[in-house]
mmCIF file of C-alpha atoms in Angstrom:
data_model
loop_
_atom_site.group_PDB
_atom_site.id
_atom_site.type_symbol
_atom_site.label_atom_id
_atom_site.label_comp_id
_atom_site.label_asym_id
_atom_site.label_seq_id
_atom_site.Cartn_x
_atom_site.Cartn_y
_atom_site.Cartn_z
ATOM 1 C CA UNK A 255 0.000 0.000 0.000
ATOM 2 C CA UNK A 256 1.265 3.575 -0.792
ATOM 3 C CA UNK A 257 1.625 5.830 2.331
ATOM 4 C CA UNK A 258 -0.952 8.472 2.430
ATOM 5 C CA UNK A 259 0.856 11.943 1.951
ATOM 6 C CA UNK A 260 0.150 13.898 4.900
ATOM 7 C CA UNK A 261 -1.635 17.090 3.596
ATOM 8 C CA UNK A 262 0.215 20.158 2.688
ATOM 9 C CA UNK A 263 -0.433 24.000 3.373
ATOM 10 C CA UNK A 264 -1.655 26.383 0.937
ATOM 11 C CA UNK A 265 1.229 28.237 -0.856
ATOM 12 C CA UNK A 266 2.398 31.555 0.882
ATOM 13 C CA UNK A 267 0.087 34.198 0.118
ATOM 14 C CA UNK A 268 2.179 36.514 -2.955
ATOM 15 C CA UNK A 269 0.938 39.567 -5.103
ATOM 16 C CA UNK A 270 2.804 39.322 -8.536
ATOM 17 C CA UNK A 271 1.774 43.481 -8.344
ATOM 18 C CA UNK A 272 3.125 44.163 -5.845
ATOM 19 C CA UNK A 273 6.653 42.452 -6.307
ATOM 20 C CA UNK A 274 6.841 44.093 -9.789
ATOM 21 C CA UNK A 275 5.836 47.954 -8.060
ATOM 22 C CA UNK A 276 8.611 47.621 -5.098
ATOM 23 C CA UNK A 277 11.330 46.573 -8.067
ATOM 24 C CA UNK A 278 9.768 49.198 -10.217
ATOM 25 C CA UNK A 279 10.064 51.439 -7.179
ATOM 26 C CA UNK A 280 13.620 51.131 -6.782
ATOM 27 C CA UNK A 281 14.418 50.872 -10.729
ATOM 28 C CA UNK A 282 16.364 47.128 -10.193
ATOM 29 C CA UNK A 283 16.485 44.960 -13.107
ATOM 30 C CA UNK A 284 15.138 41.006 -12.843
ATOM 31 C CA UNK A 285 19.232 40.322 -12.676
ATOM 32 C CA UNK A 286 19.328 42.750 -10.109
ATOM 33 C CA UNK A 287 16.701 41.589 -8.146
ATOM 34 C CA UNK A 288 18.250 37.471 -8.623
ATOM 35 C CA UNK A 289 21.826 38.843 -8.304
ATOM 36 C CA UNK A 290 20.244 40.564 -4.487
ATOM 37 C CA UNK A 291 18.625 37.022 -3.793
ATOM 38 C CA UNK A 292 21.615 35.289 -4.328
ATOM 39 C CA UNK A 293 23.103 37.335 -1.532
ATOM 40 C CA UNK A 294 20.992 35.638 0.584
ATOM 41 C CA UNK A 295 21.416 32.453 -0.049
ATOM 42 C CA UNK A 296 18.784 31.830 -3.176
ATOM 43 C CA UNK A 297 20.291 31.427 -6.707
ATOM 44 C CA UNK A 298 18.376 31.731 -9.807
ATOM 45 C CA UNK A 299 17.544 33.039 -13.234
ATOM 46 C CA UNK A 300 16.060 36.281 -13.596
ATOM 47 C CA UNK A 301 13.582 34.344 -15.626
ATOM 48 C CA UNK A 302 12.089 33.162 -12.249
ATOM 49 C CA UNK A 303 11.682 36.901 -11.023
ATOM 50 C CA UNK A 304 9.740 37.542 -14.266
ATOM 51 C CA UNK A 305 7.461 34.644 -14.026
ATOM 52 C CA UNK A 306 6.650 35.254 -10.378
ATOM 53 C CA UNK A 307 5.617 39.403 -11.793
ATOM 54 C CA UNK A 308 3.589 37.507 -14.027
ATOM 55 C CA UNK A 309 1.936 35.359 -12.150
ATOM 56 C CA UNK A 310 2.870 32.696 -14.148
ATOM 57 C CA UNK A 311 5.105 31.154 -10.694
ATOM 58 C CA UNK A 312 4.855 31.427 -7.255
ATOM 59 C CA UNK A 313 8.049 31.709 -4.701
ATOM 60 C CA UNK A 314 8.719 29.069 -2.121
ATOM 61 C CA UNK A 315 8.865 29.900 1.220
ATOM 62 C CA UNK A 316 12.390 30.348 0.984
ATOM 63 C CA UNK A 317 12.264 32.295 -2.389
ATOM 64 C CA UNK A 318 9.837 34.880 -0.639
ATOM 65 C CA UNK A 319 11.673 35.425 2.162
ATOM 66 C CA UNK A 320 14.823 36.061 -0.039
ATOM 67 C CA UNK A 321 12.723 38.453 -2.620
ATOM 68 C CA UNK A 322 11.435 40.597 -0.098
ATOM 69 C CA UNK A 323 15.267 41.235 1.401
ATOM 70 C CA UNK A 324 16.202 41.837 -1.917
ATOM 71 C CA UNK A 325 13.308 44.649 -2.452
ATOM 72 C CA UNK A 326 13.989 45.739 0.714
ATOM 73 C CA UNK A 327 10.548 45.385 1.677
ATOM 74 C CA UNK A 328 8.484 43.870 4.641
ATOM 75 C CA UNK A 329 7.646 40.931 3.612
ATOM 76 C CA UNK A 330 3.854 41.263 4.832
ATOM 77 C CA UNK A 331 3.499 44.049 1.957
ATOM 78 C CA UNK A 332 4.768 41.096 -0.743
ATOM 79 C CA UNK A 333 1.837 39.048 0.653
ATOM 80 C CA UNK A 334 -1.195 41.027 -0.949
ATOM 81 C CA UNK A 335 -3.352 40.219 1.867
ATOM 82 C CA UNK A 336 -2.879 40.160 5.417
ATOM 83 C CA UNK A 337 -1.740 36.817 6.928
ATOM 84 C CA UNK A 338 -4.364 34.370 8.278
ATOM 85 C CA UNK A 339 -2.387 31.271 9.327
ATOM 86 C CA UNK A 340 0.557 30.908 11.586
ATOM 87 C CA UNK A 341 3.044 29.941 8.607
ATOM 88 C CA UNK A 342 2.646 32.825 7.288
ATOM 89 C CA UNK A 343 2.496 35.267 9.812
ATOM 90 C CA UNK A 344 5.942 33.825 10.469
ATOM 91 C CA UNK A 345 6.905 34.198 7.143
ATOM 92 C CA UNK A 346 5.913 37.768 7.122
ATOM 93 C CA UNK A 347 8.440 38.133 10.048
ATOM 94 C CA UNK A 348 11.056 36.804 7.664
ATOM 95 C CA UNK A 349 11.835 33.330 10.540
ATOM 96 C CA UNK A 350 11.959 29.597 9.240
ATOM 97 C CA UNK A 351 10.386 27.066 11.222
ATOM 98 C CA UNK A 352 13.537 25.892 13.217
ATOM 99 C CA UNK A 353 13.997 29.508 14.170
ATOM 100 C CA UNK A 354 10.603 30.142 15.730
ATOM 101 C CA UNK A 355 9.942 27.176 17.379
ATOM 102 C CA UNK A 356 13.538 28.424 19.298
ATOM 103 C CA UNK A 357 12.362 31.362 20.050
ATOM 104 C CA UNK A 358 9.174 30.622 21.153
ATOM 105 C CA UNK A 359 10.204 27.247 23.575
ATOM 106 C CA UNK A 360 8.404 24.155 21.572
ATOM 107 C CA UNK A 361 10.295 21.444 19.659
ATOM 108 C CA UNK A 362 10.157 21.634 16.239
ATOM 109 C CA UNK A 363 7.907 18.788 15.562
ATOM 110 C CA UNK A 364 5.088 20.306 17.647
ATOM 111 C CA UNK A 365 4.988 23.559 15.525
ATOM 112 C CA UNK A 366 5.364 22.360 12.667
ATOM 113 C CA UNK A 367 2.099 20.382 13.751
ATOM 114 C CA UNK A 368 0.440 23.676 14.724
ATOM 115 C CA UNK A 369 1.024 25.227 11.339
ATOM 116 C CA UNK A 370 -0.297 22.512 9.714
ATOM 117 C CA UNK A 371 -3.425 22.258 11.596
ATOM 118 C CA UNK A 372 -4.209 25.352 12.885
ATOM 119 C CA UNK A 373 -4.472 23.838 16.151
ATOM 120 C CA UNK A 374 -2.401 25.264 19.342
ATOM 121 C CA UNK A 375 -1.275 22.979 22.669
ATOM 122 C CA UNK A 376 1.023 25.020 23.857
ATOM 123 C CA UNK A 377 0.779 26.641 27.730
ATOM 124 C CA UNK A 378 0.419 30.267 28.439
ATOM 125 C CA UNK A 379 4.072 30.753 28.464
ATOM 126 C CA UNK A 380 4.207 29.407 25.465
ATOM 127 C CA UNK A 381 1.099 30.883 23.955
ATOM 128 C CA UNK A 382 2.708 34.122 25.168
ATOM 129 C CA UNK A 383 5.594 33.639 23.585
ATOM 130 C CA UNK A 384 4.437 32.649 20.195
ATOM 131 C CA UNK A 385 1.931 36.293 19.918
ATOM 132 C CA UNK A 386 5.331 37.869 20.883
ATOM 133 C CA UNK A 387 7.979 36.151 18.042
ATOM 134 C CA UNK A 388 4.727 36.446 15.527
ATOM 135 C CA UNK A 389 3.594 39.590 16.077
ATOM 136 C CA UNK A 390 0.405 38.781 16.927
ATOM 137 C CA UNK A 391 -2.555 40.881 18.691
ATOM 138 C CA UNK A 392 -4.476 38.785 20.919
ATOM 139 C CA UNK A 393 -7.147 38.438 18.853
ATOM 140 C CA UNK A 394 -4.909 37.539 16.286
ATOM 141 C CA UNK A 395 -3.356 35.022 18.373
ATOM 142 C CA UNK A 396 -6.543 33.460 19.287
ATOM 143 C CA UNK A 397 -8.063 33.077 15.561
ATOM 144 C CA UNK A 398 -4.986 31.790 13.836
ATOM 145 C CA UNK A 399 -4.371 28.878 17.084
ATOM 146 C CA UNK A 400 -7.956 27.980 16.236
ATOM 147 C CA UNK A 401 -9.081 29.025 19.636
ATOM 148 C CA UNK A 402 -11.959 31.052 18.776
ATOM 149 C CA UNK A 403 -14.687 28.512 19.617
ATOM 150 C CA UNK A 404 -12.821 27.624 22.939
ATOM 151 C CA UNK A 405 -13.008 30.956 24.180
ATOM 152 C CA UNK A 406 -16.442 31.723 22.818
ATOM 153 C CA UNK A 407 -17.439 28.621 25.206
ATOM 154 C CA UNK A 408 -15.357 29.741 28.347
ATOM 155 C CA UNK A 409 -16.988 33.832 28.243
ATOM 156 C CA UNK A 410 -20.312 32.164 28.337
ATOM 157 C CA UNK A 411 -19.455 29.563 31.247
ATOM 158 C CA UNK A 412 -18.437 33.125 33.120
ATOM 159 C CA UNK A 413 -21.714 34.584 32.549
ATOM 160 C CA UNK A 414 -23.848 31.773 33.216
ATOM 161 C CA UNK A 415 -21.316 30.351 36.541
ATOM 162 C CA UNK A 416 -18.917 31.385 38.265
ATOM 163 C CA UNK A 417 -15.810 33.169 36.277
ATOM 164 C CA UNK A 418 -13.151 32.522 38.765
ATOM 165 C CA UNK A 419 -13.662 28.731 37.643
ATOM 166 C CA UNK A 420 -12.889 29.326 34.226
ATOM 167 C CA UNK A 421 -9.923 32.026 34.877
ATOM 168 C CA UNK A 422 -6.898 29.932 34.594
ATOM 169 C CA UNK A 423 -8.829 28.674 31.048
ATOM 170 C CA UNK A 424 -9.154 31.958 29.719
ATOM 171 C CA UNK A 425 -5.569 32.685 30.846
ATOM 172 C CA UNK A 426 -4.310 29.438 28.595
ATOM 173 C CA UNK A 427 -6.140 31.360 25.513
ATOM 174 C CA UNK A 428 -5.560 34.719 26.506
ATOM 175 C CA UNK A 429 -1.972 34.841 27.922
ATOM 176 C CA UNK A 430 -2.306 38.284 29.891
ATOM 177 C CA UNK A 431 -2.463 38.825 33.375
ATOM 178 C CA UNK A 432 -4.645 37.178 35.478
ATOM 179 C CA UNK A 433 -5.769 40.320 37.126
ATOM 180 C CA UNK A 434 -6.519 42.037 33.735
ATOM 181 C CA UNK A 435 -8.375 38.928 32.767
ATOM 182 C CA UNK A 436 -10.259 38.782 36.626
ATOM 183 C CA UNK A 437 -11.616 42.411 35.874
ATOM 184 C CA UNK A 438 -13.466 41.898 32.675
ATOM 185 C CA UNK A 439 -14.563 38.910 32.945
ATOM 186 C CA UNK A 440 -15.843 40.213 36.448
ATOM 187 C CA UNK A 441 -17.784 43.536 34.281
ATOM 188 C CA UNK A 442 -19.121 41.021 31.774
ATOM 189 C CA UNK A 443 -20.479 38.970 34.115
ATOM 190 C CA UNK A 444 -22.218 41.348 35.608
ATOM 191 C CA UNK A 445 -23.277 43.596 32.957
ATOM 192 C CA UNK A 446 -24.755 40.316 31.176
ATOM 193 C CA UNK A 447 -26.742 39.448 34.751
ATOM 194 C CA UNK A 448 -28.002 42.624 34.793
ATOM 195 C CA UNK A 449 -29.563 42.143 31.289
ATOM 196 C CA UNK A 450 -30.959 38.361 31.869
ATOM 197 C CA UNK A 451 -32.540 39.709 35.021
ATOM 198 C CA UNK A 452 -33.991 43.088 33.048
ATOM 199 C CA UNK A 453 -37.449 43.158 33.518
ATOM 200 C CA UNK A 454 -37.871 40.229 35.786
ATOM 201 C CA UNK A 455 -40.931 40.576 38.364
ATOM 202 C CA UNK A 456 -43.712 38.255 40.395
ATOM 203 C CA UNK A 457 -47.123 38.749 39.808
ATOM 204 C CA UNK A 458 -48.272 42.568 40.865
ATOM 205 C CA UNK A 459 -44.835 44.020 40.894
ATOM 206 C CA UNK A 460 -45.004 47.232 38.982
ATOM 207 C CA UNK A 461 -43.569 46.772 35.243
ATOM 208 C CA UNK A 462 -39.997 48.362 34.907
ATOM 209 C CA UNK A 463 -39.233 51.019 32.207
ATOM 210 C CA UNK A 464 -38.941 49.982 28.797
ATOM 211 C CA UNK A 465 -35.211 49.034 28.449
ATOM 212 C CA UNK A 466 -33.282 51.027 25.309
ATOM 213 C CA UNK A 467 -32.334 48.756 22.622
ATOM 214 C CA UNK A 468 -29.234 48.997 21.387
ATOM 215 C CA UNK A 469 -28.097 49.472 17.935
ATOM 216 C CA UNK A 470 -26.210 45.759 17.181
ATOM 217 C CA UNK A 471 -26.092 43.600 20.499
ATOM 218 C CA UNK A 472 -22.433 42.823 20.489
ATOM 219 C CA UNK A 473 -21.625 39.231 21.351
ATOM 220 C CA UNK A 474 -19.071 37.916 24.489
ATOM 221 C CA UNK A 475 -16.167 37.706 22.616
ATOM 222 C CA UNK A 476 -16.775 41.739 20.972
ATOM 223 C CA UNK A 477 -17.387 42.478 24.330
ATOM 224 C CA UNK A 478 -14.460 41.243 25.928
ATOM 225 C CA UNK A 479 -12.080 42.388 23.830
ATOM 226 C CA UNK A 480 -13.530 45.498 24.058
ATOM 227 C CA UNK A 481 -12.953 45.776 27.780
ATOM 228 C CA UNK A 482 -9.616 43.883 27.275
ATOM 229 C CA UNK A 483 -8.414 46.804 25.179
ATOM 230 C CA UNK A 484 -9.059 49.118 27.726
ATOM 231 C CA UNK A 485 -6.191 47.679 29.934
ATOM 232 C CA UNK A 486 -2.557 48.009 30.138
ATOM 233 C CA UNK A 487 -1.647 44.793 28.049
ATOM 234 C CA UNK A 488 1.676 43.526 26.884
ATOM 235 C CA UNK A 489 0.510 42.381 23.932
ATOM 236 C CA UNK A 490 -2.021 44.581 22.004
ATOM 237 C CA UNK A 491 -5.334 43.083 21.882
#
């Protein structure tokens, strides 16, 4: 039996246009731009820097990374779009895998895993680590780890129970301090008691005002970031 291939990522996110403007931009011929490349370890025709303009290619991981030194660019501004998965939000800070799973404290194996899935393990340390050496916002953070659903679950386990249960939780998704994280989740507790109880009453109790509506009812997760933002956070939310 042949071995199943395990499944591969999506190639790095590239806009031919933009490429040909930053070369454009700094009037550097294709055997410029190769010769550049080559500096950094990438060899290759000019031919190849043509066909990516074109569309007609697309650089390797490697190949981008080199291009974008060579334009003297960001690499991010290369990408066309902003990143959405953890490969290449560490592309777009110009690291290979070996070098960010370093930096950030996790063998090599277990990133790599996380890039491919989308799916992050790691502690808060960790977590905190890996927004830091990415350059991720926490919200960031939390969509490209494929956390999003996990936290959704834990804000509503804080409104319905008790929040200090689900604190250290919430911590392992949201790696800020605790006592940042025991404030809001202690205002959107209450602020979403206050609105469950709105307009309860026994029989004969005098009906209470009319309660405003508001424009869009935001939902836990706008909420708390939305307090979250209002604190003094290491890592911008």
């Amino acid at each position: 039996m042949r071995r199943r291939q395990p499944p591969a990522l999506p190639p790095v996110p590239f806009s031919p246009a933009a490429a040909r403007a930053h070369r454009a931009g700094l009037g550097l011929t294709p055997e410029q731009v190769a010769e550049g490349m080559a500096a950094h370890g990438v060899r290759l025709l000019p031919h190849h820097v043509l066909a990516w303009e074109s569309g007609e290619l697309r650089p390797t991981e490697e190949e981008f990374i080199a291009l974008a030194r060579a334009l003297w660019c960001p690499a991010a501004q290369l990408m066309g779009v902003r990143p959405a998965r953890l490969r290449d939000h560490r592309v777009a800070r110009e690291l290979g895998q070996e070098a960010a799973a370093r930096r950030i404290g996790v063998g090599l194996a277990t990133y790599q895993q996380a890039e491919l899935t989308g799916k992050w393990d790691g502690d808060e340390d960790q977590t905190h680590a890996l927004a830091q050496v990415l350059g991720l916002r926490l919200s960031e953070l939390v969509e490209v780890t494929g956390r999003r659903e996990a936290l959704d679950q834990r804000l509503r386990q804080c409104v319905d129970g008790r929040w200090q249960a689900q604190l250290r939780a919430v911590a392992r998704i949201v790696p800020v301090h605790q006592d940042d994280l025991a404030a809001v989740l202690t205002v959107l507790q209450q602020e979403n008691q206050v609105s469950s109880h709105w307009g309860a009453g026994g029989w004969g109790s005098p009906a209470p005002a009319a309660r405003p509506e508001p424009a869009r009812e935001q939902s836990l997760a706008e909420r708390f970031w939305e307090l979250l933002g209002r604190a003094q956070t290491d890592i911008p939310v």
